[in-house]
Amino acid sequence: MMLDTLRRLSVFIILCLAQALVLNRIHLFDCAIPLLYVYFAIIFPRNYPKWAILLWCFFMGVIVDAFSNTPGVASASLTLVGVLQPYLLELFLPRDFDFNVKSSVSTLGFGNFASLAAFLVSIYCLMFFLLEQYSFFNWLYWLECVVGSVLLTLVLIFPIESIRK
């Protein structure tokens, strides 16, 4: 249990530092931003307590908000993903799977993991840019931001997932 918490804390710190120091400075075509810290919410195992997922996701969002100057946007969006992740993970698992299964390509298969990641990242980006812009005045730009960020984030998630055990 302690080893799992230390691993999760190290992933937490690495993703926060990567987002704050490198990824926040990337704005592809002035709209697409890589939001790699969503990966932290995707990789929670099946048997992890739902309240702990919510706390981890909320604190990750607060830290990212502090470094990104987006007060409350990342924390609200990532908490929503933390609420939905256990239920969506159940949808992508076969019924006879082990209770202690981890959310990864090796256990779910590439198709199921890609679907789960795409769905959660899409929900996150929709909520993030909806709260950030708080308007549909320029809905085409909003849609470009959402789609571009989803694609850019997924392009970063899959290589990391291929490296992870």
PDB file of C-alpha atoms in Angstrom:
ATOM      1  CA  MET A   1       0.000   0.000   0.000  1.00  0.00           C
ATOM      2  CA  MET A   2       2.772   2.426   0.892  1.00  0.00           C
ATOM      3  CA  LEU A   3       4.713   1.553  -2.259  1.00  0.00           C
ATOM      4  CA  ASP A   4       1.637   2.207  -4.387  1.00  0.00           C
ATOM      5  CA  THR A   5       1.138   5.591  -2.714  1.00  0.00           C
ATOM      6  CA  LEU A   6       4.782   6.532  -3.319  1.00  0.00           C
ATOM      7  CA  ARG A   7       4.526   5.533  -6.987  1.00  0.00           C
ATOM      8  CA  ARG A   8       1.322   7.503  -7.392  1.00  0.00           C
ATOM      9  CA  LEU A   9       2.888  10.512  -5.663  1.00  0.00           C
ATOM     10  CA  SER A  10       5.927  10.352  -7.943  1.00  0.00           C
ATOM     11  CA  VAL A  11       3.695  10.227 -11.047  1.00  0.00           C
ATOM     12  CA  PHE A  12       1.716  13.135  -9.563  1.00  0.00           C
ATOM     13  CA  ILE A  13       4.867  15.234  -9.113  1.00  0.00           C
ATOM     14  CA  ILE A  14       6.322  14.346 -12.524  1.00  0.00           C
ATOM     15  CA  LEU A  15       3.111  15.198 -14.371  1.00  0.00           C
ATOM     16  CA  CYS A  16       2.668  18.457 -12.448  1.00  0.00           C
ATOM     17  CA  LEU A  17       6.243  19.524 -13.193  1.00  0.00           C
ATOM     18  CA  ALA A  18       5.985  18.517 -16.849  1.00  0.00           C
ATOM     19  CA  GLN A  19       2.756  20.470 -17.249  1.00  0.00           C
ATOM     20  CA  ALA A  20       3.941  23.539 -15.367  1.00  0.00           C
ATOM     21  CA  LEU A  21       7.445  23.793 -16.802  1.00  0.00           C
ATOM     22  CA  VAL A  22       7.071  22.516 -20.360  1.00  0.00           C
ATOM     23  CA  LEU A  23       3.575  21.765 -21.628  1.00  0.00           C
ATOM     24  CA  ASN A  24       1.886  25.008 -20.542  1.00  0.00           C
ATOM     25  CA  ARG A  25       4.176  26.865 -22.935  1.00  0.00           C
ATOM     26  CA  ILE A  26       3.038  24.872 -25.967  1.00  0.00           C
ATOM     27  CA  HIS A  27       0.119  26.394 -27.878  1.00  0.00           C
ATOM     28  CA  LEU A  28      -0.114  24.628 -31.203  1.00  0.00           C
ATOM     29  CA  PHE A  29      -1.875  26.819 -33.813  1.00  0.00           C
ATOM     30  CA  ASP A  30      -2.770  29.172 -30.950  1.00  0.00           C
ATOM     31  CA  CYS A  31      -5.473  26.812 -29.690  1.00  0.00           C
ATOM     32  CA  ALA A  32      -4.244  23.265 -28.942  1.00  0.00           C
ATOM     33  CA  ILE A  33      -2.654  22.777 -25.518  1.00  0.00           C
ATOM     34  CA  PRO A  34      -1.289  19.404 -24.366  1.00  0.00           C
ATOM     35  CA  LEU A  35      -3.050  18.563 -21.100  1.00  0.00           C
ATOM     36  CA  LEU A  36      -1.030  15.505 -20.134  1.00  0.00           C
ATOM     37  CA  TYR A  37      -1.955  15.514 -16.434  1.00  0.00           C
ATOM     38  CA  VAL A  38      -5.328  13.964 -17.362  1.00  0.00           C
ATOM     39  CA  TYR A  39      -3.351  10.746 -17.773  1.00  0.00           C
ATOM     40  CA  PHE A  40      -3.079  10.661 -13.970  1.00  0.00           C
ATOM     41  CA  ALA A  41      -6.854  10.221 -13.683  1.00  0.00           C
ATOM     42  CA  ILE A  42      -6.970   7.577 -16.399  1.00  0.00           C
ATOM     43  CA  ILE A  43      -4.516   5.126 -14.791  1.00  0.00           C
ATOM     44  CA  PHE A  44      -6.304   4.480 -11.503  1.00  0.00           C
ATOM     45  CA  PRO A  45      -6.915   0.746 -10.948  1.00  0.00           C
ATOM     46  CA  ARG A  46     -10.341  -0.823 -10.659  1.00  0.00           C
ATOM     47  CA  ASN A  47     -10.234  -1.461  -6.916  1.00  0.00           C
ATOM     48  CA  TYR A  48      -9.023   2.024  -5.931  1.00  0.00           C
ATOM     49  CA  PRO A  49     -11.453   3.825  -3.572  1.00  0.00           C
ATOM     50  CA  LYS A  50     -13.618   6.370  -5.346  1.00  0.00           C
ATOM     51  CA  TRP A  51     -13.124   8.989  -2.635  1.00  0.00           C
ATOM     52  CA  ALA A  52      -9.339   8.680  -3.017  1.00  0.00           C
ATOM     53  CA  ILE A  53      -9.598   9.128  -6.792  1.00  0.00           C
ATOM     54  CA  LEU A  54     -11.600  12.307  -6.205  1.00  0.00           C
ATOM     55  CA  LEU A  55      -9.044  13.674  -3.743  1.00  0.00           C
ATOM     56  CA  TRP A  56      -6.062  12.866  -5.971  1.00  0.00           C
ATOM     57  CA  CYS A  57      -7.756  14.421  -9.002  1.00  0.00           C
ATOM     58  CA  PHE A  58      -8.866  17.510  -7.108  1.00  0.00           C
ATOM     59  CA  PHE A  59      -5.390  18.157  -5.690  1.00  0.00           C
ATOM     60  CA  MET A  60      -3.803  17.590  -9.095  1.00  0.00           C
ATOM     61  CA  GLY A  61      -6.225  20.134 -10.535  1.00  0.00           C
ATOM     62  CA  VAL A  62      -5.488  22.658  -7.791  1.00  0.00           C
ATOM     63  CA  ILE A  63      -1.733  22.376  -8.358  1.00  0.00           C
ATOM     64  CA  VAL A  64      -2.157  22.747 -12.127  1.00  0.00           C
ATOM     65  CA  ASP A  65      -4.500  25.701 -11.597  1.00  0.00           C
ATOM     66  CA  ALA A  66      -1.900  27.396  -9.427  1.00  0.00           C
ATOM     67  CA  PHE A  67       0.802  27.074 -12.082  1.00  0.00           C
ATOM     68  CA  SER A  68      -1.414  27.705 -15.107  1.00  0.00           C
ATOM     69  CA  ASN A  69      -3.318  30.745 -13.859  1.00  0.00           C
ATOM     70  CA  THR A  70      -6.679  29.071 -14.484  1.00  0.00           C
ATOM     71  CA  PRO A  71      -8.414  29.415 -11.117  1.00  0.00           C
ATOM     72  CA  GLY A  72     -10.677  26.435 -10.550  1.00  0.00           C
ATOM     73  CA  VAL A  73     -10.908  25.349 -14.187  1.00  0.00           C
ATOM     74  CA  ALA A  74      -8.497  22.404 -14.071  1.00  0.00           C
ATOM     75  CA  SER A  75      -9.617  21.283 -10.618  1.00  0.00           C
ATOM     76  CA  ALA A  76     -13.307  21.243 -11.565  1.00  0.00           C
ATOM     77  CA  SER A  77     -12.644  19.472 -14.860  1.00  0.00           C
ATOM     78  CA  LEU A  78     -10.266  16.889 -13.407  1.00  0.00           C
ATOM     79  CA  THR A  79     -12.613  16.204 -10.493  1.00  0.00           C
ATOM     80  CA  LEU A  80     -15.372  15.485 -13.013  1.00  0.00           C
ATOM     81  CA  VAL A  81     -13.059  13.026 -14.776  1.00  0.00           C
ATOM     82  CA  GLY A  82     -12.239  11.485 -11.372  1.00  0.00           C
ATOM     83  CA  VAL A  83     -15.938  10.952 -10.735  1.00  0.00           C
ATOM     84  CA  LEU A  84     -16.523   9.317 -14.113  1.00  0.00           C
ATOM     85  CA  GLN A  85     -13.334   7.212 -14.390  1.00  0.00           C
ATOM     86  CA  PRO A  86     -14.376   4.210 -12.216  1.00  0.00           C
ATOM     87  CA  TYR A  87     -17.714   3.880 -13.966  1.00  0.00           C
ATOM     88  CA  LEU A  88     -16.276   4.244 -17.465  1.00  0.00           C
ATOM     89  CA  LEU A  89     -13.509   1.770 -16.652  1.00  0.00           C
ATOM     90  CA  GLU A  90     -16.189  -0.791 -15.806  1.00  0.00           C
ATOM     91  CA  LEU A  91     -17.704  -0.291 -19.263  1.00  0.00           C
ATOM     92  CA  PHE A  92     -14.426  -1.148 -21.007  1.00  0.00           C
ATOM     93  CA  LEU A  93     -13.605  -4.227 -18.895  1.00  0.00           C
ATOM     94  CA  PRO A  94     -14.897  -7.725 -19.630  1.00  0.00           C
ATOM     95  CA  ARG A  95     -17.198  -9.047 -16.893  1.00  0.00           C
ATOM     96  CA  ASP A  96     -14.882 -11.840 -15.758  1.00  0.00           C
ATOM     97  CA  PHE A  97     -11.830  -9.610 -15.232  1.00  0.00           C
ATOM     98  CA  ASP A  98      -9.924  -9.600 -11.957  1.00  0.00           C
ATOM     99  CA  PHE A  99     -10.972  -7.087  -9.314  1.00  0.00           C
ATOM    100  CA  ASN A 100      -7.403  -5.737  -9.017  1.00  0.00           C
ATOM    101  CA  VAL A 101      -6.960  -4.903 -12.711  1.00  0.00           C
ATOM    102  CA  LYS A 102      -4.976  -1.785 -13.619  1.00  0.00           C
ATOM    103  CA  SER A 103      -6.039   0.591 -16.324  1.00  0.00           C
ATOM    104  CA  SER A 104      -3.362   0.095 -18.970  1.00  0.00           C
ATOM    105  CA  VAL A 105      -2.836  -1.090 -22.529  1.00  0.00           C
ATOM    106  CA  SER A 106      -1.427  -4.414 -21.327  1.00  0.00           C
ATOM    107  CA  THR A 107      -4.554  -5.314 -19.334  1.00  0.00           C
ATOM    108  CA  LEU A 108      -7.327  -3.645 -21.340  1.00  0.00           C
ATOM    109  CA  GLY A 109      -5.872  -4.046 -24.801  1.00  0.00           C
ATOM    110  CA  PHE A 110      -5.029  -1.156 -27.097  1.00  0.00           C
ATOM    111  CA  GLY A 111      -8.553  -0.628 -28.412  1.00  0.00           C
ATOM    112  CA  ASN A 112     -10.265  -0.521 -25.037  1.00  0.00           C
ATOM    113  CA  PHE A 113      -7.567   1.636 -23.465  1.00  0.00           C
ATOM    114  CA  ALA A 114      -7.595   4.010 -26.435  1.00  0.00           C
ATOM    115  CA  SER A 115     -11.381   4.294 -26.199  1.00  0.00           C
ATOM    116  CA  LEU A 116     -11.286   4.905 -22.452  1.00  0.00           C
ATOM    117  CA  ALA A 117      -8.489   7.476 -22.760  1.00  0.00           C
ATOM    118  CA  ALA A 118     -10.156   9.254 -25.679  1.00  0.00           C
ATOM    119  CA  PHE A 119     -13.476   9.409 -23.879  1.00  0.00           C
ATOM    120  CA  LEU A 120     -12.020  10.747 -20.612  1.00  0.00           C
ATOM    121  CA  VAL A 121      -9.720  13.234 -22.346  1.00  0.00           C
ATOM    122  CA  SER A 122     -12.625  14.458 -24.474  1.00  0.00           C
ATOM    123  CA  ILE A 123     -14.800  14.984 -21.411  1.00  0.00           C
ATOM    124  CA  TYR A 124     -11.952  16.785 -19.694  1.00  0.00           C
ATOM    125  CA  CYS A 125     -11.210  19.083 -22.624  1.00  0.00           C
ATOM    126  CA  LEU A 126     -14.891  19.870 -23.190  1.00  0.00           C
ATOM    127  CA  MET A 127     -15.320  20.869 -19.561  1.00  0.00           C
ATOM    128  CA  PHE A 128     -11.965  22.671 -19.364  1.00  0.00           C
ATOM    129  CA  PHE A 129     -12.529  24.920 -22.376  1.00  0.00           C
ATOM    130  CA  LEU A 130     -16.195  25.435 -21.543  1.00  0.00           C
ATOM    131  CA  LEU A 131     -15.250  26.770 -18.112  1.00  0.00           C
ATOM    132  CA  GLU A 132     -12.250  28.682 -19.420  1.00  0.00           C
ATOM    133  CA  GLN A 133     -14.072  30.563 -22.171  1.00  0.00           C
ATOM    134  CA  TYR A 134     -17.490  30.570 -20.450  1.00  0.00           C
ATOM    135  CA  SER A 135     -19.067  31.542 -23.739  1.00  0.00           C
ATOM    136  CA  PHE A 136     -20.153  30.115 -27.065  1.00  0.00           C
ATOM    137  CA  PHE A 137     -19.682  33.445 -28.810  1.00  0.00           C
ATOM    138  CA  ASN A 138     -16.792  32.067 -30.850  1.00  0.00           C
ATOM    139  CA  TRP A 139     -17.865  28.429 -30.937  1.00  0.00           C
ATOM    140  CA  LEU A 140     -15.608  27.512 -33.861  1.00  0.00           C
ATOM    141  CA  TYR A 141     -12.503  28.572 -31.933  1.00  0.00           C
ATOM    142  CA  TRP A 142     -13.829  26.670 -28.889  1.00  0.00           C
ATOM    143  CA  LEU A 143     -14.269  23.541 -30.998  1.00  0.00           C
ATOM    144  CA  GLU A 144     -10.754  23.917 -32.440  1.00  0.00           C
ATOM    145  CA  CYS A 145      -9.339  24.179 -28.919  1.00  0.00           C
ATOM    146  CA  VAL A 146     -11.205  21.095 -27.736  1.00  0.00           C
ATOM    147  CA  VAL A 147     -10.404  18.872 -30.714  1.00  0.00           C
ATOM    148  CA  GLY A 148      -6.803  20.065 -30.983  1.00  0.00           C
ATOM    149  CA  SER A 149      -6.142  19.562 -27.284  1.00  0.00           C
ATOM    150  CA  VAL A 150      -7.754  16.125 -27.273  1.00  0.00           C
ATOM    151  CA  LEU A 151      -5.623  14.972 -30.199  1.00  0.00           C
ATOM    152  CA  LEU A 152      -2.425  16.497 -28.835  1.00  0.00           C
ATOM    153  CA  THR A 153      -3.010  14.995 -25.392  1.00  0.00           C
ATOM    154  CA  LEU A 154      -3.719  11.540 -26.816  1.00  0.00           C
ATOM    155  CA  VAL A 155      -0.580  11.749 -28.960  1.00  0.00           C
ATOM    156  CA  LEU A 156       1.386  12.276 -25.741  1.00  0.00           C
ATOM    157  CA  ILE A 157      -0.463   9.657 -23.667  1.00  0.00           C
ATOM    158  CA  PHE A 158       0.117   6.667 -25.948  1.00  0.00           C
ATOM    159  CA  PRO A 159       3.939   6.802 -25.989  1.00  0.00           C
ATOM    160  CA  ILE A 160       3.990   7.186 -22.202  1.00  0.00           C
ATOM    161  CA  GLU A 161       1.630   4.246 -21.866  1.00  0.00           C
ATOM    162  CA  SER A 162       3.849   2.101 -24.101  1.00  0.00           C
ATOM    163  CA  ILE A 163       6.810   2.805 -21.787  1.00  0.00           C
ATOM    164  CA  ARG A 164       4.878   2.174 -18.548  1.00  0.00           C
ATOM    165  CA  LYS A 165       4.794  -1.366 -17.180  1.00  0.00           C
TER     166      LYS A 165
END
